[in-house]
PDB file of N, CA and C in Angstrom:
ATOM      1  N   UNK A   6       1.388  -0.918  -0.207  1.00  0.00           N
ATOM      2  CA  UNK A   6       0.286   0.311  -0.253  1.00  0.00           C
ATOM      3  C   UNK A   6       1.304   1.559   0.291  1.00  0.00           C
ATOM      4  N   UNK A   7       2.018   1.618   0.899  1.00  0.00           N
ATOM      5  CA  UNK A   7       2.174   2.585   0.603  1.00  0.00           C
ATOM      6  C   UNK A   7       3.922   2.593  -0.336  1.00  0.00           C
ATOM      7  N   UNK A   8       3.896   1.623  -1.237  1.00  0.00           N
ATOM      8  CA  UNK A   8       4.306   1.815  -2.107  1.00  0.00           C
ATOM      9  C   UNK A   8       4.051   1.698  -3.526  1.00  0.00           C
ATOM     10  N   UNK A   9       2.774   2.140  -3.560  1.00  0.00           N
ATOM     11  CA  UNK A   9       2.467   2.519  -4.531  1.00  0.00           C
ATOM     12  C   UNK A   9       1.306   4.090  -3.748  1.00  0.00           C
ATOM     13  N   UNK A  10       1.534   4.600  -2.526  1.00  0.00           N
ATOM     14  CA  UNK A  10       1.232   5.729  -3.428  1.00  0.00           C
ATOM     15  C   UNK A  10       2.572   6.522  -3.500  1.00  0.00           C
ATOM     16  N   UNK A  11       3.736   6.405  -2.812  1.00  0.00           N
ATOM     17  CA  UNK A  11       4.990   6.713  -3.204  1.00  0.00           C
ATOM     18  C   UNK A  11       5.275   6.904  -4.497  1.00  0.00           C
ATOM     19  N   UNK A  12       4.109   5.592  -5.259  1.00  0.00           N
ATOM     20  CA  UNK A  12       4.343   5.757  -6.136  1.00  0.00           C
ATOM     21  C   UNK A  12       4.309   6.425  -7.184  1.00  0.00           C
ATOM     22  N   UNK A  13       2.746   6.427  -6.906  1.00  0.00           N
ATOM     23  CA  UNK A  13       1.656   8.060  -7.434  1.00  0.00           C
ATOM     24  C   UNK A  13       1.649   9.599  -6.669  1.00  0.00           C
ATOM     25  N   UNK A  14       2.964   9.693  -5.688  1.00  0.00           N
ATOM     26  CA  UNK A  14       3.002  10.531  -4.792  1.00  0.00           C
ATOM     27  C   UNK A  14       3.982  10.990  -6.557  1.00  0.00           C
ATOM     28  N   UNK A  15       5.861  10.518  -6.727  1.00  0.00           N
ATOM     29  CA  UNK A  15       6.328  10.846  -7.357  1.00  0.00           C
ATOM     30  C   UNK A  15       5.756  10.344  -8.645  1.00  0.00           C
ATOM     31  N   UNK A  16       5.302  10.679  -9.608  1.00  0.00           N
ATOM     32  CA  UNK A  16       4.818  10.348 -10.723  1.00  0.00           C
ATOM     33  C   UNK A  16       3.429  11.686 -11.113  1.00  0.00           C
ATOM     34  N   UNK A  17       3.164  12.427  -9.323  1.00  0.00           N
ATOM     35  CA  UNK A  17       2.190  13.756  -9.802  1.00  0.00           C
ATOM     36  C   UNK A  17       3.823  14.626  -9.233  1.00  0.00           C
ATOM     37  N   UNK A  18       4.647  14.760  -8.763  1.00  0.00           N
ATOM     38  CA  UNK A  18       6.258  15.495  -8.532  1.00  0.00           C
ATOM     39  C   UNK A  18       5.887  15.356 -10.276  1.00  0.00           C
ATOM     40  N   UNK A  19       6.271  14.185 -10.971  1.00  0.00           N
ATOM     41  CA  UNK A  19       7.237  14.535 -12.524  1.00  0.00           C
ATOM     42  C   UNK A  19       6.704  14.873 -13.160  1.00  0.00           C
ATOM     43  N   UNK A  20       5.087  15.360 -13.147  1.00  0.00           N
ATOM     44  CA  UNK A  20       4.208  16.116 -14.202  1.00  0.00           C
ATOM     45  C   UNK A  20       3.480  17.725 -13.301  1.00  0.00           C
ATOM     46  N   UNK A  21       3.773  17.895 -12.985  1.00  0.00           N
ATOM     47  CA  UNK A  21       4.379  18.929 -12.187  1.00  0.00           C
ATOM     48  C   UNK A  21       5.500  20.104 -13.041  1.00  0.00           C
ATOM     49  N   UNK A  22       6.615  18.985 -12.133  1.00  0.00           N
ATOM     50  CA  UNK A  22       7.590  19.656 -12.692  1.00  0.00           C
ATOM     51  C   UNK A  22       8.014  19.652 -14.184  1.00  0.00           C
ATOM     52  N   UNK A  23       7.123  18.461 -15.165  1.00  0.00           N
ATOM     53  CA  UNK A  23       6.656  18.507 -16.817  1.00  0.00           C
ATOM     54  C   UNK A  23       6.587  19.759 -16.644  1.00  0.00           C
ATOM     55  N   UNK A  24       5.091  20.507 -16.594  1.00  0.00           N
ATOM     56  CA  UNK A  24       4.245  21.389 -16.717  1.00  0.00           C
ATOM     57  C   UNK A  24       4.797  22.422 -16.375  1.00  0.00           C
ATOM     58  N   UNK A  25       5.639  22.829 -15.296  1.00  0.00           N
ATOM     59  CA  UNK A  25       6.425  23.676 -15.043  1.00  0.00           C
ATOM     60  C   UNK A  25       7.249  24.737 -16.619  1.00  0.00           C
ATOM     61  N   UNK A  26       7.794  23.569 -16.063  1.00  0.00           N
ATOM     62  CA  UNK A  26       9.206  23.633 -17.465  1.00  0.00           C
ATOM     63  C   UNK A  26       8.894  24.375 -18.269  1.00  0.00           C
ATOM     64  N   UNK A  27       7.531  23.269 -19.182  1.00  0.00           N
ATOM     65  CA  UNK A  27       6.341  23.915 -20.170  1.00  0.00           C
ATOM     66  C   UNK A  27       6.291  25.059 -20.147  1.00  0.00           C
ATOM     67  N   UNK A  28       5.595  25.476 -18.543  1.00  0.00           N
ATOM     68  CA  UNK A  28       5.610  27.550 -18.706  1.00  0.00           C
ATOM     69  C   UNK A  28       6.230  27.946 -18.936  1.00  0.00           C
ATOM     70  N   UNK A  29       7.906  27.912 -17.801  1.00  0.00           N
ATOM     71  CA  UNK A  29       9.596  28.588 -18.525  1.00  0.00           C
ATOM     72  C   UNK A  29       9.432  28.514 -19.525  1.00  0.00           C
ATOM     73  N   UNK A  30       8.978  27.384 -20.680  1.00  0.00           N
ATOM     74  CA  UNK A  30       9.233  27.533 -22.060  1.00  0.00           C
ATOM     75  C   UNK A  30       9.250  28.487 -22.903  1.00  0.00           C
ATOM     76  N   UNK A  31       6.921  29.189 -22.177  1.00  0.00           N
ATOM     77  CA  UNK A  31       6.424  29.480 -23.234  1.00  0.00           C
ATOM     78  C   UNK A  31       6.956  31.821 -22.665  1.00  0.00           C
ATOM     79  N   UNK A  32       7.349  31.009 -21.248  1.00  0.00           N
ATOM     80  CA  UNK A  32       7.607  32.406 -21.108  1.00  0.00           C
ATOM     81  C   UNK A  32       8.316  32.907 -21.572  1.00  0.00           C
ATOM     82  N   UNK A  33       9.738  32.294 -21.729  1.00  0.00           N
ATOM     83  CA  UNK A  33      10.825  32.189 -22.427  1.00  0.00           C
ATOM     84  C   UNK A  33      10.496  33.527 -24.434  1.00  0.00           C
ATOM     85  N   UNK A  34      10.064  32.151 -24.079  1.00  0.00           N
ATOM     86  CA  UNK A  34       9.603  32.475 -26.332  1.00  0.00           C
ATOM     87  C   UNK A  34       9.229  33.686 -25.322  1.00  0.00           C
ATOM     88  N   UNK A  35       7.924  33.978 -24.733  1.00  0.00           N
ATOM     89  CA  UNK A  35       7.047  35.292 -25.174  1.00  0.00           C
ATOM     90  C   UNK A  35       7.897  36.722 -25.081  1.00  0.00           C
ATOM     91  N   UNK A  36       9.068  36.175 -23.246  1.00  0.00           N
ATOM     92  CA  UNK A  36       9.577  37.705 -23.680  1.00  0.00           C
ATOM     93  C   UNK A  36      10.664  37.324 -25.071  1.00  0.00           C
ATOM     94  N   UNK A  37      11.045  37.161 -25.426  1.00  0.00           N
ATOM     95  CA  UNK A  37      11.600  36.724 -26.789  1.00  0.00           C
ATOM     96  C   UNK A  37      11.321  37.901 -27.847  1.00  0.00           C
ATOM     97  N   UNK A  38       9.964  37.435 -27.939  1.00  0.00           N
ATOM     98  CA  UNK A  38       9.076  37.274 -28.891  1.00  0.00           C
ATOM     99  C   UNK A  38       8.980  39.666 -28.734  1.00  0.00           C
ATOM    100  N   UNK A  39       8.350  39.750 -27.592  1.00  0.00           N
ATOM    101  CA  UNK A  39       8.000  40.849 -26.883  1.00  0.00           C
ATOM    102  C   UNK A  39       9.652  42.126 -26.666  1.00  0.00           C
ATOM    103  N   UNK A  40      10.488  41.526 -26.893  1.00  0.00           N
ATOM    104  CA  UNK A  40      11.841  42.007 -26.985  1.00  0.00           C
ATOM    105  C   UNK A  40      12.425  42.314 -27.757  1.00  0.00           C
ATOM    106  N   UNK A  41      12.377  41.306 -29.316  1.00  0.00           N
ATOM    107  CA  UNK A  41      12.723  41.652 -30.779  1.00  0.00           C
ATOM    108  C   UNK A  41      11.425  42.499 -31.261  1.00  0.00           C
ATOM    109  N   UNK A  42      10.191  42.241 -30.291  1.00  0.00           N
ATOM    110  CA  UNK A  42       9.174  43.339 -31.929  1.00  0.00           C
ATOM    111  C   UNK A  42       9.583  44.772 -31.193  1.00  0.00           C
ATOM    112  N   UNK A  43       9.942  44.715 -29.513  1.00  0.00           N
ATOM    113  CA  UNK A  43      10.666  46.716 -29.988  1.00  0.00           C
ATOM    114  C   UNK A  43      11.594  46.868 -29.924  1.00  0.00           C
ATOM    115  N   UNK A  44      12.971  46.109 -30.116  1.00  0.00           N
ATOM    116  CA  UNK A  44      13.726  46.410 -30.962  1.00  0.00           C
ATOM    117  C   UNK A  44      14.476  45.745 -32.607  1.00  0.00           C
ATOM    118  N   UNK A  45      13.468  45.069 -33.134  1.00  0.00           N
ATOM    119  CA  UNK A  45      12.961  45.737 -34.610  1.00  0.00           C
ATOM    120  C   UNK A  45      12.386  46.862 -35.130  1.00  0.00           C
ATOM    121  N   UNK A  46      11.994  47.611 -34.423  1.00  0.00           N
ATOM    122  CA  UNK A  46      10.974  48.800 -34.827  1.00  0.00           C
ATOM    123  C   UNK A  46       9.846  48.721 -34.961  1.00  0.00           C
ATOM    124  N   UNK A  47       9.500  47.706 -33.804  1.00  0.00           N
ATOM    125  CA  UNK A  47       7.744  47.668 -35.407  1.00  0.00           C
ATOM    126  C   UNK A  47       7.192  48.502 -34.591  1.00  0.00           C
ATOM    127  N   UNK A  48       7.679  48.713 -32.937  1.00  0.00           N
ATOM    128  CA  UNK A  48       7.041  49.398 -32.100  1.00  0.00           C
ATOM    129  C   UNK A  48       7.171  50.835 -32.057  1.00  0.00           C
ATOM    130  N   UNK A  49       6.935  51.812 -32.157  1.00  0.00           N
ATOM    131  CA  UNK A  49       6.903  53.050 -32.086  1.00  0.00           C
ATOM    132  C   UNK A  49       7.380  54.064 -30.949  1.00  0.00           C
ATOM    133  N   UNK A  50       8.486  53.960 -30.217  1.00  0.00           N
ATOM    134  CA  UNK A  50       9.232  54.744 -29.932  1.00  0.00           C
ATOM    135  C   UNK A  50       9.497  55.877 -29.387  1.00  0.00           C
ATOM    136  N   UNK A  51       9.965  56.934 -30.517  1.00  0.00           N
ATOM    137  CA  UNK A  51      10.419  58.152 -30.733  1.00  0.00           C
ATOM    138  C   UNK A  51       8.965  59.001 -30.829  1.00  0.00           C
ATOM    139  N   UNK A  52       6.954  59.276 -31.622  1.00  0.00           N
ATOM    140  CA  UNK A  52       5.540  60.192 -30.887  1.00  0.00           C
ATOM    141  C   UNK A  52       5.862  60.406 -29.884  1.00  0.00           C
ATOM    142  N   UNK A  53       4.928  61.818 -29.416  1.00  0.00           N
ATOM    143  CA  UNK A  53       3.947  61.796 -28.530  1.00  0.00           C
ATOM    144  C   UNK A  53       4.090  60.946 -27.465  1.00  0.00           C
ATOM    145  N   UNK A  54       3.979  60.626 -26.191  1.00  0.00           N
ATOM    146  CA  UNK A  54       3.660  59.650 -25.132  1.00  0.00           C
ATOM    147  C   UNK A  54       2.552  60.229 -23.909  1.00  0.00           C
ATOM    148  N   UNK A  55       1.347  59.773 -24.575  1.00  0.00           N
ATOM    149  CA  UNK A  55       0.882  59.777 -22.748  1.00  0.00           C
ATOM    150  C   UNK A  55       1.081  60.103 -22.203  1.00  0.00           C
ATOM    151  N   UNK A  56      -0.070  61.643 -20.602  1.00  0.00           N
ATOM    152  CA  UNK A  56       0.856  60.907 -19.768  1.00  0.00           C
ATOM    153  C   UNK A  56      -0.377  60.466 -19.264  1.00  0.00           C
ATOM    154  N   UNK A  57      -0.029  58.851 -17.909  1.00  0.00           N
ATOM    155  CA  UNK A  57      -0.787  59.089 -17.606  1.00  0.00           C
ATOM    156  C   UNK A  57      -0.327  59.347 -15.725  1.00  0.00           C
ATOM    157  N   UNK A  58      -1.433  59.707 -15.245  1.00  0.00           N
ATOM    158  CA  UNK A  58      -2.182  59.955 -13.509  1.00  0.00           C
ATOM    159  C   UNK A  58      -3.048  59.393 -13.148  1.00  0.00           C
ATOM    160  N   UNK A  59      -2.233  58.226 -12.258  1.00  0.00           N
ATOM    161  CA  UNK A  59      -2.502  57.391 -11.636  1.00  0.00           C
ATOM    162  C   UNK A  59      -3.919  57.969 -10.352  1.00  0.00           C
ATOM    163  N   UNK A  60      -4.974  58.003  -9.789  1.00  0.00           N
ATOM    164  CA  UNK A  60      -6.024  58.756  -8.760  1.00  0.00           C
ATOM    165  C   UNK A  60      -5.863  58.131  -7.495  1.00  0.00           C
ATOM    166  N   UNK A  61      -5.895  57.672  -6.499  1.00  0.00           N
ATOM    167  CA  UNK A  61      -6.436  56.735  -5.907  1.00  0.00           C
ATOM    168  C   UNK A  61      -7.554  56.864  -5.536  1.00  0.00           C
ATOM    169  N   UNK A  62      -7.781  58.234  -4.670  1.00  0.00           N
ATOM    170  CA  UNK A  62      -8.965  58.878  -4.914  1.00  0.00           C
ATOM    171  C   UNK A  62      -9.609  58.881  -3.263  1.00  0.00           C
ATOM    172  N   UNK A  63      -8.636  59.087  -3.013  1.00  0.00           N
ATOM    173  CA  UNK A  63      -8.835  59.366  -0.861  1.00  0.00           C
ATOM    174  C   UNK A  63      -8.959  60.646  -0.537  1.00  0.00           C
ATOM    175  N   UNK A  64      -8.608  61.178  -1.665  1.00  0.00           N
ATOM    176  CA  UNK A  64      -9.554  63.322  -1.090  1.00  0.00           C
ATOM    177  C   UNK A  64      -8.514  63.069  -0.842  1.00  0.00           C
ATOM    178  N   UNK A  65      -7.482  63.596  -1.142  1.00  0.00           N
ATOM    179  CA  UNK A  65      -5.962  64.065  -0.852  1.00  0.00           C
ATOM    180  C   UNK A  65      -5.747  65.677  -0.464  1.00  0.00           C
ATOM    181  N   UNK A  66      -6.142  65.498  -2.844  1.00  0.00           N
ATOM    182  CA  UNK A  66      -5.769  67.370  -3.342  1.00  0.00           C
ATOM    183  C   UNK A  66      -6.940  68.622  -2.310  1.00  0.00           C
ATOM    184  N   UNK A  67      -7.586  67.954  -1.209  1.00  0.00           N
ATOM    185  CA  UNK A  67      -8.806  68.726  -1.651  1.00  0.00           C
ATOM    186  C   UNK A  67      -8.335  69.682  -0.124  1.00  0.00           C
TER     187      UNK A  67
END
């Protein structure tokens, strides 16, 4: 009985490790694509940029 639980635990750990490695690969691919599009000139960085103001709404301006 204990061997069966250990085998199942090892299988679950191996599957979770595999899923984690696949997720890391997708994250790295996405980051590589994002960085390559910024440096390839596809994104305009020389134009006017909007000013973004974030207001917390706590009434501090009164």
